[in-house]
């Protein structure tokens, strides 16, 4: 049993918290370096002709799966009014909600891991050289090669979509183990692509366990381990390189005078951890990383605060782990990420689910941009940090603020309309 204190009692009571990380800047574990990100980035470039061939929607970016960075001044004005805050900073949205192929940040890590596996198998077979045009991987010879292999993954939804769609396209036998809270349309979509979907009672961890068990029985099956995968992590980290290019193109300066704040929704921690690691590697002290989690599943925060990392789950302090935020209903953090992120994270805030719908609707009304509820969580954090930290840390009110919109464009229209209406109703009551 862990010893409860005031802070843990707040978590236990599902209260929203704003936590400043006392370990920022201390020595941490160096599990990755710049070269690892470069290697991942180059691998994605090798695959670009293949991606453009099999997913024509990526042709306008030449087979590079990347999202736009959009300034959203009207949204900032709406938040200032709604939350009664004031800031001189500028607000941007990183629109992974519109990423091609799977419409969420999982298109980065998930697709990268599958491509890396495919490359390894193809190189070992002698049918591919790294200097080849990878478009040839779309030919039947390779589809047949990959069909001898399996991929298994446990997922709350979006990772399953990325792995499933990419794996099936290459020719792999792909099985996605889903928790019972996963959306029906995601299961239907995957099945329509020829992916085997197995549904499990209970939460995300059980789905992951089932995936692991299946893969262990079969030496030809690769298990994508969302709780500890290096490849997923590096696929996410490449986002930092791409963002740096966008900063140059859009004349956004990252410096001591113009610091960068990045708000990242956190589930198991892989995607925010990878992006954060990449950004810290490139921008050092001038970037401030903020994680955002639901009050019902603040697993990373609990792991960092207690120093127990993946040795503690939210259930251990009586929290139910239930949230409407897709991708964030995770009770236990990654085995890999907590110790990597510990010296890098500036702060974390937690949110109550209802607020997601409010910001989702506000974003539609102010900027005509649709994201899924979990992807609106960064806005709660921007508001909360301004309320709680800006007095002691006035630099919070300057610089460039990026809310990472982690998902959206795969959500069916009627479902999105329901989210929007719920947001409007909540705003009317506020
Ligand atoms: C998975 C997911 C996240 C969080 O990513 P983790 O790697 O699990 O921390 C955030 N938002 C959305 C929409 C997701 O699908």
JSON list of N, CA and C in Angstrom, two decimals, residues 305-365:
[
{"chain": "A", "resi": 305, "resn": "UNK", "atom": "N", "xyz": [4.64, 11.07, -9.86]},
{"chain": "A", "resi": 305, "resn": "UNK", "atom": "CA", "xyz": [4.55, 11.66, -8.52]},
{"chain": "A", "resi": 305, "resn": "UNK", "atom": "C", "xyz": [5.04, 10.68, -7.45]},
{"chain": "A", "resi": 306, "resn": "UNK", "atom": "N", "xyz": [4.62, 9.41, -7.57]},
{"chain": "A", "resi": 306, "resn": "UNK", "atom": "CA", "xyz": [4.99, 8.42, -6.56]},
{"chain": "A", "resi": 306, "resn": "UNK", "atom": "C", "xyz": [6.36, 7.81, -6.83]},
{"chain": "A", "resi": 307, "resn": "UNK", "atom": "N", "xyz": [6.92, 8.11, -8.03]},
{"chain": "A", "resi": 307, "resn": "UNK", "atom": "CA", "xyz": [8.18, 7.51, -8.46]},
{"chain": "A", "resi": 307, "resn": "UNK", "atom": "C", "xyz": [8.04, 6.01, -8.71]},
{"chain": "A", "resi": 308, "resn": "UNK", "atom": "N", "xyz": [6.84, 5.53, -8.73]},
{"chain": "A", "resi": 308, "resn": "UNK", "atom": "CA", "xyz": [6.64, 4.09, -8.92]},
{"chain": "A", "resi": 308, "resn": "UNK", "atom": "C", "xyz": [6.47, 3.74, -10.39]},
{"chain": "A", "resi": 309, "resn": "UNK", "atom": "N", "xyz": [6.28, 4.76, -11.22]},
{"chain": "A", "resi": 309, "resn": "UNK", "atom": "CA", "xyz": [6.13, 4.55, -12.67]},
{"chain": "A", "resi": 309, "resn": "UNK", "atom": "C", "xyz": [5.14, 3.43, -13.00]},
{"chain": "A", "resi": 310, "resn": "UNK", "atom": "N", "xyz": [5.58, 2.42, -13.75]},
{"chain": "A", "resi": 310, "resn": "UNK", "atom": "CA", "xyz": [4.62, 1.38, -14.13]},
{"chain": "A", "resi": 310, "resn": "UNK", "atom": "C", "xyz": [4.36, 0.37, -13.02]},
{"chain": "A", "resi": 311, "resn": "UNK", "atom": "N", "xyz": [4.94, 0.59, -11.84]},
{"chain": "A", "resi": 311, "resn": "UNK", "atom": "CA", "xyz": [4.63, -0.29, -10.72]},
{"chain": "A", "resi": 311, "resn": "UNK", "atom": "C", "xyz": [3.37, 0.14, -9.98]},
{"chain": "A", "resi": 312, "resn": "UNK", "atom": "N", "xyz": [2.74, 1.20, -10.45]},
{"chain": "A", "resi": 312, "resn": "UNK", "atom": "CA", "xyz": [1.47, 1.59, -9.82]},
{"chain": "A", "resi": 312, "resn": "UNK", "atom": "C", "xyz": [0.44, 1.84, -10.92]},
{"chain": "A", "resi": 313, "resn": "UNK", "atom": "N", "xyz": [-0.80, 1.46, -10.60]},
{"chain": "A", "resi": 313, "resn": "UNK", "atom": "CA", "xyz": [-1.89, 1.72, -11.54]},
{"chain": "A", "resi": 313, "resn": "UNK", "atom": "C", "xyz": [-2.92, 2.59, -10.84]},
{"chain": "A", "resi": 314, "resn": "UNK", "atom": "N", "xyz": [-3.72, 3.31, -11.62]},
{"chain": "A", "resi": 314, "resn": "UNK", "atom": "CA", "xyz": [-4.71, 4.20, -11.00]},
{"chain": "A", "resi": 314, "resn": "UNK", "atom": "C", "xyz": [-5.69, 3.41, -10.12]},
{"chain": "A", "resi": 315, "resn": "UNK", "atom": "N", "xyz": [-5.89, 2.15, -10.46]},
{"chain": "A", "resi": 315, "resn": "UNK", "atom": "CA", "xyz": [-6.77, 1.32, -9.63]},
{"chain": "A", "resi": 315, "resn": "UNK", "atom": "C", "xyz": [-6.24, 1.15, -8.21]},
{"chain": "A", "resi": 316, "resn": "UNK", "atom": "N", "xyz": [-4.91, 1.22, -8.09]},
{"chain": "A", "resi": 316, "resn": "UNK", "atom": "CA", "xyz": [-4.28, 1.04, -6.78]},
{"chain": "A", "resi": 316, "resn": "UNK", "atom": "C", "xyz": [-4.67, 2.14, -5.79]},
{"chain": "A", "resi": 317, "resn": "UNK", "atom": "N", "xyz": [-5.10, 3.29, -6.29]},
{"chain": "A", "resi": 317, "resn": "UNK", "atom": "CA", "xyz": [-5.60, 4.31, -5.36]},
{"chain": "A", "resi": 317, "resn": "UNK", "atom": "C", "xyz": [-7.11, 4.49, -5.52]},
{"chain": "A", "resi": 318, "resn": "UNK", "atom": "N", "xyz": [-7.73, 3.50, -6.11]},
{"chain": "A", "resi": 318, "resn": "UNK", "atom": "CA", "xyz": [-9.19, 3.49, -6.14]},
{"chain": "A", "resi": 318, "resn": "UNK", "atom": "C", "xyz": [-9.82, 4.28, -7.27]},
{"chain": "A", "resi": 319, "resn": "UNK", "atom": "N", "xyz": [-9.03, 4.65, -8.29]},
{"chain": "A", "resi": 319, "resn": "UNK", "atom": "CA", "xyz": [-9.58, 5.39, -9.43]},
{"chain": "A", "resi": 319, "resn": "UNK", "atom": "C", "xyz": [-10.06, 4.39, -10.48]},
{"chain": "A", "resi": 320, "resn": "UNK", "atom": "N", "xyz": [-11.19, 4.73, -11.14]},
{"chain": "A", "resi": 320, "resn": "UNK", "atom": "CA", "xyz": [-11.79, 3.72, -12.03]},
{"chain": "A", "resi": 320, "resn": "UNK", "atom": "C", "xyz": [-11.22, 3.64, -13.45]},
{"chain": "A", "resi": 321, "resn": "UNK", "atom": "N", "xyz": [-10.48, 4.64, -13.88]},
{"chain": "A", "resi": 321, "resn": "UNK", "atom": "CA", "xyz": [-9.89, 4.57, -15.23]},
{"chain": "A", "resi": 321, "resn": "UNK", "atom": "C", "xyz": [-10.88, 4.81, -16.36]},
{"chain": "A", "resi": 322, "resn": "UNK", "atom": "N", "xyz": [-12.08, 5.20, -16.03]},
{"chain": "A", "resi": 322, "resn": "UNK", "atom": "CA", "xyz": [-13.11, 5.35, -17.08]},
{"chain": "A", "resi": 322, "resn": "UNK", "atom": "C", "xyz": [-13.17, 6.80, -17.56]},
{"chain": "A", "resi": 323, "resn": "UNK", "atom": "N", "xyz": [-13.02, 6.98, -18.85]},
{"chain": "A", "resi": 323, "resn": "UNK", "atom": "CA", "xyz": [-13.07, 8.32, -19.43]},
{"chain": "A", "resi": 323, "resn": "UNK", "atom": "C", "xyz": [-13.60, 8.23, -20.85]},
{"chain": "A", "resi": 324, "resn": "UNK", "atom": "N", "xyz": [-14.24, 9.31, -21.28]},
{"chain": "A", "resi": 324, "resn": "UNK", "atom": "CA", "xyz": [-14.75, 9.35, -22.65]},
{"chain": "A", "resi": 324, "resn": "UNK", "atom": "C", "xyz": [-13.65, 9.73, -23.64]},
{"chain": "A", "resi": 325, "resn": "UNK", "atom": "N", "xyz": [-12.49, 10.05, -23.10]},
{"chain": "A", "resi": 325, "resn": "UNK", "atom": "CA", "xyz": [-11.39, 10.48, -23.98]},
{"chain": "A", "resi": 325, "resn": "UNK", "atom": "C", "xyz": [-10.70, 9.28, -24.60]},
{"chain": "A", "resi": 326, "resn": "UNK", "atom": "N", "xyz": [-11.00, 9.02, -25.87]},
{"chain": "A", "resi": 326, "resn": "UNK", "atom": "CA", "xyz": [-10.43, 7.88, -26.57]},
{"chain": "A", "resi": 326, "resn": "UNK", "atom": "C", "xyz": [-8.90, 7.96, -26.57]},
{"chain": "A", "resi": 327, "resn": "UNK", "atom": "N", "xyz": [-8.29, 6.83, -26.25]},
{"chain": "A", "resi": 327, "resn": "UNK", "atom": "CA", "xyz": [-6.84, 6.79, -26.26]},
{"chain": "A", "resi": 327, "resn": "UNK", "atom": "C", "xyz": [-6.23, 7.16, -24.92]},
{"chain": "A", "resi": 328, "resn": "UNK", "atom": "N", "xyz": [-7.05, 7.73, -24.03]},
{"chain": "A", "resi": 328, "resn": "UNK", "atom": "CA", "xyz": [-6.50, 8.16, -22.75]},
{"chain": "A", "resi": 328, "resn": "UNK", "atom": "C", "xyz": [-6.95, 7.30, -21.57]},
{"chain": "A", "resi": 329, "resn": "UNK", "atom": "N", "xyz": [-7.80, 6.31, -21.84]},
{"chain": "A", "resi": 329, "resn": "UNK", "atom": "CA", "xyz": [-8.31, 5.45, -20.77]},
{"chain": "A", "resi": 329, "resn": "UNK", "atom": "C", "xyz": [-7.29, 4.37, -20.44]},
{"chain": "A", "resi": 330, "resn": "UNK", "atom": "N", "xyz": [-6.20, 4.79, -19.85]},
{"chain": "A", "resi": 330, "resn": "UNK", "atom": "CA", "xyz": [-5.10, 3.88, -19.57]},
{"chain": "A", "resi": 330, "resn": "UNK", "atom": "C", "xyz": [-4.78, 3.96, -18.08]},
{"chain": "A", "resi": 331, "resn": "UNK", "atom": "N", "xyz": [-4.74, 2.80, -17.43]},
{"chain": "A", "resi": 331, "resn": "UNK", "atom": "CA", "xyz": [-4.58, 2.80, -15.98]},
{"chain": "A", "resi": 331, "resn": "UNK", "atom": "C", "xyz": [-3.15, 2.71, -15.50]},
{"chain": "A", "resi": 332, "resn": "UNK", "atom": "N", "xyz": [-2.27, 2.25, -16.39]},
{"chain": "A", "resi": 332, "resn": "UNK", "atom": "CA", "xyz": [-0.87, 2.06, -15.98]},
{"chain": "A", "resi": 332, "resn": "UNK", "atom": "C", "xyz": [0.04, 2.61, -17.06]},
{"chain": "A", "resi": 333, "resn": "UNK", "atom": "N", "xyz": [1.03, 3.42, -16.69]},
{"chain": "A", "resi": 333, "resn": "UNK", "atom": "CA", "xyz": [1.85, 4.05, -17.73]},
{"chain": "A", "resi": 333, "resn": "UNK", "atom": "C", "xyz": [2.85, 3.07, -18.36]},
{"chain": "A", "resi": 334, "resn": "UNK", "atom": "N", "xyz": [3.38, 3.50, -19.46]},
{"chain": "A", "resi": 334, "resn": "UNK", "atom": "CA", "xyz": [4.41, 2.76, -20.19]},
{"chain": "A", "resi": 334, "resn": "UNK", "atom": "C", "xyz": [5.60, 2.40, -19.28]},
{"chain": "A", "resi": 335, "resn": "UNK", "atom": "N", "xyz": [6.19, 1.24, -19.51]},
{"chain": "A", "resi": 335, "resn": "UNK", "atom": "CA", "xyz": [7.40, 0.85, -18.79]},
{"chain": "A", "resi": 335, "resn": "UNK", "atom": "C", "xyz": [8.60, 1.69, -19.21]},
{"chain": "A", "resi": 336, "resn": "UNK", "atom": "N", "xyz": [8.50, 2.24, -20.41]},
{"chain": "A", "resi": 336, "resn": "UNK", "atom": "CA", "xyz": [9.63, 2.91, -21.03]},
{"chain": "A", "resi": 336, "resn": "UNK", "atom": "C", "xyz": [9.64, 4.40, -20.77]},
{"chain": "A", "resi": 337, "resn": "UNK", "atom": "N", "xyz": [8.47, 5.02, -20.82]},
{"chain": "A", "resi": 337, "resn": "UNK", "atom": "CA", "xyz": [8.40, 6.47, -20.99]},
{"chain": "A", "resi": 337, "resn": "UNK", "atom": "C", "xyz": [8.61, 7.26, -19.70]},
{"chain": "A", "resi": 338, "resn": "UNK", "atom": "N", "xyz": [8.07, 6.76, -18.58]},
{"chain": "A", "resi": 338, "resn": "UNK", "atom": "CA", "xyz": [8.09, 7.54, -17.34]},
{"chain": "A", "resi": 338, "resn": "UNK", "atom": "C", "xyz": [9.48, 8.04, -16.99]},
{"chain": "A", "resi": 339, "resn": "UNK", "atom": "N", "xyz": [10.46, 7.15, -17.04]},
{"chain": "A", "resi": 339, "resn": "UNK", "atom": "CA", "xyz": [11.81, 7.54, -16.63]},
{"chain": "A", "resi": 339, "resn": "UNK", "atom": "C", "xyz": [12.49, 8.42, -17.66]},
{"chain": "A", "resi": 340, "resn": "UNK", "atom": "N", "xyz": [12.06, 8.29, -18.94]},
{"chain": "A", "resi": 340, "resn": "UNK", "atom": "CA", "xyz": [12.62, 9.16, -19.99]},
{"chain": "A", "resi": 340, "resn": "UNK", "atom": "C", "xyz": [12.06, 10.57, -19.84]},
{"chain": "A", "resi": 341, "resn": "UNK", "atom": "N", "xyz": [10.79, 10.65, -19.52]},
{"chain": "A", "resi": 341, "resn": "UNK", "atom": "CA", "xyz": [10.11, 11.94, -19.51]},
{"chain": "A", "resi": 341, "resn": "UNK", "atom": "C", "xyz": [10.35, 12.71, -18.20]},
{"chain": "A", "resi": 342, "resn": "UNK", "atom": "N", "xyz": [10.70, 11.98, -17.16]},
{"chain": "A", "resi": 342, "resn": "UNK", "atom": "CA", "xyz": [10.86, 12.58, -15.83]},
{"chain": "A", "resi": 342, "resn": "UNK", "atom": "C", "xyz": [11.70, 13.88, -15.83]},
{"chain": "A", "resi": 343, "resn": "UNK", "atom": "N", "xyz": [12.87, 13.89, -16.48]},
{"chain": "A", "resi": 343, "resn": "UNK", "atom": "CA", "xyz": [13.65, 15.14, -16.45]},
{"chain": "A", "resi": 343, "resn": "UNK", "atom": "C", "xyz": [13.22, 16.15, -17.53]},
{"chain": "A", "resi": 344, "resn": "UNK", "atom": "N", "xyz": [12.25, 15.79, -18.37]},
{"chain": "A", "resi": 344, "resn": "UNK", "atom": "CA", "xyz": [11.91, 16.61, -19.53]},
{"chain": "A", "resi": 344, "resn": "UNK", "atom": "C", "xyz": [10.60, 17.37, -19.37]},
{"chain": "A", "resi": 345, "resn": "UNK", "atom": "N", "xyz": [9.70, 16.84, -18.57]},
{"chain": "A", "resi": 345, "resn": "UNK", "atom": "CA", "xyz": [8.36, 17.42, -18.48]},
{"chain": "A", "resi": 345, "resn": "UNK", "atom": "C", "xyz": [8.35, 18.63, -17.56]},
{"chain": "A", "resi": 346, "resn": "UNK", "atom": "N", "xyz": [7.68, 19.68, -18.05]},
{"chain": "A", "resi": 346, "resn": "UNK", "atom": "CA", "xyz": [7.58, 20.91, -17.26]},
{"chain": "A", "resi": 346, "resn": "UNK", "atom": "C", "xyz": [6.42, 20.81, -16.27]},
{"chain": "A", "resi": 347, "resn": "UNK", "atom": "N", "xyz": [5.26, 20.42, -16.75]},
{"chain": "A", "resi": 347, "resn": "UNK", "atom": "CA", "xyz": [4.09, 20.36, -15.87]},
{"chain": "A", "resi": 347, "resn": "UNK", "atom": "C", "xyz": [3.06, 19.40, -16.44]},
{"chain": "A", "resi": 348, "resn": "UNK", "atom": "N", "xyz": [2.12, 19.05, -15.61]},
{"chain": "A", "resi": 348, "resn": "UNK", "atom": "CA", "xyz": [0.98, 18.27, -16.08]},
{"chain": "A", "resi": 348, "resn": "UNK", "atom": "C", "xyz": [-0.29, 18.82, -15.45]},
{"chain": "A", "resi": 349, "resn": "UNK", "atom": "N", "xyz": [-1.38, 18.77, -16.21]},
{"chain": "A", "resi": 349, "resn": "UNK", "atom": "CA", "xyz": [-2.69, 19.09, -15.64]},
{"chain": "A", "resi": 349, "resn": "UNK", "atom": "C", "xyz": [-3.65, 17.94, -15.94]},
{"chain": "A", "resi": 350, "resn": "UNK", "atom": "N", "xyz": [-4.70, 17.84, -15.13]},
{"chain": "A", "resi": 350, "resn": "UNK", "atom": "CA", "xyz": [-5.73, 16.83, -15.41]},
{"chain": "A", "resi": 350, "resn": "UNK", "atom": "C", "xyz": [-7.07, 17.55, -15.62]},
{"chain": "A", "resi": 351, "resn": "UNK", "atom": "N", "xyz": [-7.98, 16.86, -16.31]},
{"chain": "A", "resi": 351, "resn": "UNK", "atom": "CA", "xyz": [-9.24, 17.50, -16.67]},
{"chain": "A", "resi": 351, "resn": "UNK", "atom": "C", "xyz": [-10.42, 16.56, -16.44]},
{"chain": "A", "resi": 352, "resn": "UNK", "atom": "N", "xyz": [-11.58, 17.17, -16.23]},
{"chain": "A", "resi": 352, "resn": "UNK", "atom": "CA", "xyz": [-12.83, 16.41, -16.20]},
{"chain": "A", "resi": 352, "resn": "UNK", "atom": "C", "xyz": [-13.40, 16.34, -17.61]},
{"chain": "A", "resi": 353, "resn": "UNK", "atom": "N", "xyz": [-13.93, 15.19, -17.94]},
{"chain": "A", "resi": 353, "resn": "UNK", "atom": "CA", "xyz": [-14.32, 14.92, -19.33]},
{"chain": "A", "resi": 353, "resn": "UNK", "atom": "C", "xyz": [-15.23, 15.98, -19.96]},
{"chain": "A", "resi": 354, "resn": "UNK", "atom": "N", "xyz": [-16.18, 16.48, -19.20]},
{"chain": "A", "resi": 354, "resn": "UNK", "atom": "CA", "xyz": [-17.15, 17.42, -19.78]},
{"chain": "A", "resi": 354, "resn": "UNK", "atom": "C", "xyz": [-16.48, 18.61, -20.47]},
{"chain": "A", "resi": 355, "resn": "UNK", "atom": "N", "xyz": [-15.37, 19.03, -19.93]},
{"chain": "A", "resi": 355, "resn": "UNK", "atom": "CA", "xyz": [-14.70, 20.20, -20.50]},
{"chain": "A", "resi": 355, "resn": "UNK", "atom": "C", "xyz": [-14.23, 19.96, -21.94]},
{"chain": "A", "resi": 356, "resn": "UNK", "atom": "N", "xyz": [-13.94, 18.70, -22.27]},
{"chain": "A", "resi": 356, "resn": "UNK", "atom": "CA", "xyz": [-13.47, 18.40, -23.63]},
{"chain": "A", "resi": 356, "resn": "UNK", "atom": "C", "xyz": [-14.49, 18.84, -24.66]},
{"chain": "A", "resi": 357, "resn": "UNK", "atom": "N", "xyz": [-15.75, 18.56, -24.38]},
{"chain": "A", "resi": 357, "resn": "UNK", "atom": "CA", "xyz": [-16.81, 18.87, -25.34]},
{"chain": "A", "resi": 357, "resn": "UNK", "atom": "C", "xyz": [-16.97, 20.38, -25.50]},
{"chain": "A", "resi": 358, "resn": "UNK", "atom": "N", "xyz": [-16.77, 21.09, -24.41]},
{"chain": "A", "resi": 358, "resn": "UNK", "atom": "CA", "xyz": [-16.88, 22.55, -24.48]},
{"chain": "A", "resi": 358, "resn": "UNK", "atom": "C", "xyz": [-15.84, 23.12, -25.44]},
{"chain": "A", "resi": 359, "resn": "UNK", "atom": "N", "xyz": [-14.59, 22.69, -25.28]},
{"chain": "A", "resi": 359, "resn": "UNK", "atom": "CA", "xyz": [-13.54, 23.23, -26.16]},
{"chain": "A", "resi": 359, "resn": "UNK", "atom": "C", "xyz": [-13.68, 22.70, -27.58]},
{"chain": "A", "resi": 360, "resn": "UNK", "atom": "N", "xyz": [-14.16, 21.47, -27.69]},
{"chain": "A", "resi": 360, "resn": "UNK", "atom": "CA", "xyz": [-14.41, 20.91, -29.03]},
{"chain": "A", "resi": 360, "resn": "UNK", "atom": "C", "xyz": [-15.40, 21.81, -29.79]},
{"chain": "A", "resi": 361, "resn": "UNK", "atom": "N", "xyz": [-16.49, 22.19, -29.12]},
{"chain": "A", "resi": 361, "resn": "UNK", "atom": "CA", "xyz": [-17.50, 23.05, -29.76]},
{"chain": "A", "resi": 361, "resn": "UNK", "atom": "C", "xyz": [-16.95, 24.45, -30.01]},
{"chain": "A", "resi": 362, "resn": "UNK", "atom": "N", "xyz": [-16.18, 24.94, -29.06]},
{"chain": "A", "resi": 362, "resn": "UNK", "atom": "CA", "xyz": [-15.59, 26.27, -29.21]},
{"chain": "A", "resi": 362, "resn": "UNK", "atom": "C", "xyz": [-14.66, 26.32, -30.43]},
{"chain": "A", "resi": 363, "resn": "UNK", "atom": "N", "xyz": [-13.93, 25.24, -30.65]},
{"chain": "A", "resi": 363, "resn": "UNK", "atom": "CA", "xyz": [-13.00, 25.18, -31.77]},
{"chain": "A", "resi": 363, "resn": "UNK", "atom": "C", "xyz": [-13.76, 25.16, -33.10]},
{"chain": "A", "resi": 364, "resn": "UNK", "atom": "N", "xyz": [-14.86, 24.47, -33.12]},
{"chain": "A", "resi": 364, "resn": "UNK", "atom": "CA", "xyz": [-15.70, 24.45, -34.33]},
{"chain": "A", "resi": 364, "resn": "UNK", "atom": "C", "xyz": [-16.25, 25.86, -34.59]},
{"chain": "A", "resi": 365, "resn": "UNK", "atom": "N", "xyz": [-16.80, 26.46, -33.56]},
{"chain": "A", "resi": 365, "resn": "UNK", "atom": "CA", "xyz": [-17.42, 27.78, -33.74]},
{"chain": "A", "resi": 365, "resn": "UNK", "atom": "C", "xyz": [-16.41, 28.86, -34.11]}
]
